[in-house]
Amino acid sequence: QVQLVESGGGLVQPGESLRLSCTASGFSLDIYSIGWFRQAPGEEREGLSCISNGDGKAYYAGSVKGRFTVSRDNAKTTVYLQMNSLKPEDTAVYYCAVDTWACFDGDDIRPTDWGTWGRGTQVTVSS
């Protein structure tokens, strides 16, 4: 069974860091592009970053560029989202997703383009 599981969320103070993990089971991440998204209460799901299966590069939305970094470990079928300098407005449920197409634009990561999703992990940034 193909499954993605996010973990690593929690409650942190503004300015602190968190690293989220997205672990795949039932398949390897080698051939997929991997996307990270978030959804705050009452808001639409927002694309944050993707690692392309085309060129292997990571692309970021302007809202997180310079603060968030994605990486992946193909051997462990896990993708990471390192989040630094967190702000209260980063509070949301964070999701990962995979698909077979090659992402290439961090400002055009559309949730509707991604086929397989995890269930999300809550990140709360509050003092």
mmCIF file of C-alpha atoms in Angstrom, residues 36 46-50 58-65 103-110:
data_model
loop_
_atom_site.group_PDB
_atom_site.id
_atom_site.type_symbol
_atom_site.label_atom_id
_atom_site.label_comp_id
_atom_site.label_asym_id
_atom_site.label_seq_id
_atom_site.Cartn_x
_atom_site.Cartn_y
_atom_site.Cartn_z
ATOM 1 C CA TRP A 36 5.471 20.325 0.821
ATOM 2 C CA GLU A 46 -0.487 26.556 0.050
ATOM 3 C CA GLY A 47 2.413 25.082 -1.874
ATOM 4 C CA LEU A 48 5.746 25.732 -0.148
ATOM 5 C CA SER A 49 8.435 23.793 -1.934
ATOM 6 C CA CYS A 50 9.156 20.874 -4.170
ATOM 7 C CA ALA A 58 14.555 22.181 -4.794
ATOM 8 C CA TYR A 59 12.210 25.073 -5.513
ATOM 9 C CA TYR A 60 10.613 27.341 -2.935
ATOM 10 C CA ALA A 61 7.683 29.700 -2.661
ATOM 11 C CA GLY A 62 8.627 33.270 -1.902
ATOM 12 C CA SER A 63 6.910 33.066 1.484
ATOM 13 C CA VAL A 64 9.446 30.542 2.798
ATOM 14 C CA LYS A 65 12.493 30.999 0.610
ATOM 15 C CA CYS A 103 8.161 20.557 -10.689
ATOM 16 C CA PHE A 104 10.253 23.590 -11.595
ATOM 17 C CA ASP A 105 8.575 26.696 -10.163
ATOM 18 C CA GLY A 106 8.403 27.310 -6.449
ATOM 19 C CA ASP A 107 5.722 29.939 -6.872
ATOM 20 C CA ASP A 108 3.430 27.646 -8.837
ATOM 21 C CA ILE A 109 3.103 24.540 -6.660
ATOM 22 C CA ARG A 110 -0.576 23.758 -6.996
#
